[in-house]
């Protein structure tokens, strides 16, 4: 484990490490199976317009944008709100690059939003010589005004995003609410399950198992683009039941996950928001191993 003093001395080497971890986490997510309704190396899941290679093409164009995020987040003269304004500009440009690589297919829009914020929070935390759990506070500081700024003028907007439409219909804040609250799904569920099984399951099974745990609690609004709230509740309930029988740690649990994959793929249901949170879980766990002690962040406020 590197000391924070050593990090201060290397700058670009540190940034390249963070970018490598981010890319690895994004690729680990799409490389895992069974992953109900999601794209993997062996299945297009519920998607007809993308496959494993589409995701690789998309993921590999993000490095330069992550580099800019790190550089801006090192600036101690900028407030969290000022940094966040810059992050949104970087995110929009990253989205344009993604759509260019995929011929207009949305592979990583939610991932870009989450990863950019999380990378920034990690850099700010290390820059300020704080402990791992401070990342959660940094995320909250960056996004403090997000809900108010994004939702206060919805009635006057002519064109709404999917997330905005779902907020109006169900009152769910989705990915925005997740970051405003400091990624509770990741810190309270994802990290604990992932790290508890790090040595007992192989990498693929551990990641798949963590995905099901995240799906059991995530208010995944990407499911609601084409389906009603009942689908989200059904998936949460099903995944809770799977985790109760052991998830990927048991043969029965693994078979149930495969059946859920078959079902969601057939019905065109994709829990993309949970997949994004899975990648963030992997990213934070890897960052923690490299730069922080083995404390348990889900036990911190």
XYZ file of C-alpha atoms in Angstrom, residues 11 26-27 36 42 68 73 84 92 95 100 118 128 146 149 151 176 188 193 197 203 218 224 226 231 249 253:
27
model
C 1.241 13.126 -9.636
C -15.662 -0.950 -16.200
C -14.322 -3.927 -18.179
C -29.207 -10.887 -15.577
C -21.298 -14.838 -23.883
C -8.970 15.644 -17.061
C -9.755 17.546 -8.813
C -18.601 19.655 -10.161
C -20.931 15.782 -21.741
C -20.773 11.112 -23.733
C -19.287 8.448 -31.682
C -16.251 8.973 -7.905
C -6.528 16.243 1.426
C -27.598 18.435 -7.890
C -30.575 22.335 -9.803
C -35.300 19.101 -10.911
C -28.760 11.570 -8.931
C -23.630 -0.170 2.521
C -20.476 -8.256 -0.214
C -16.226 -12.931 -0.681
C -13.245 -13.178 -9.533
C -30.885 -0.594 -5.922
C -38.337 1.976 -15.674
C -39.685 0.645 -20.702
C -40.715 -4.806 -12.502
C -21.704 -19.310 -3.193
C -28.119 -19.794 -6.016
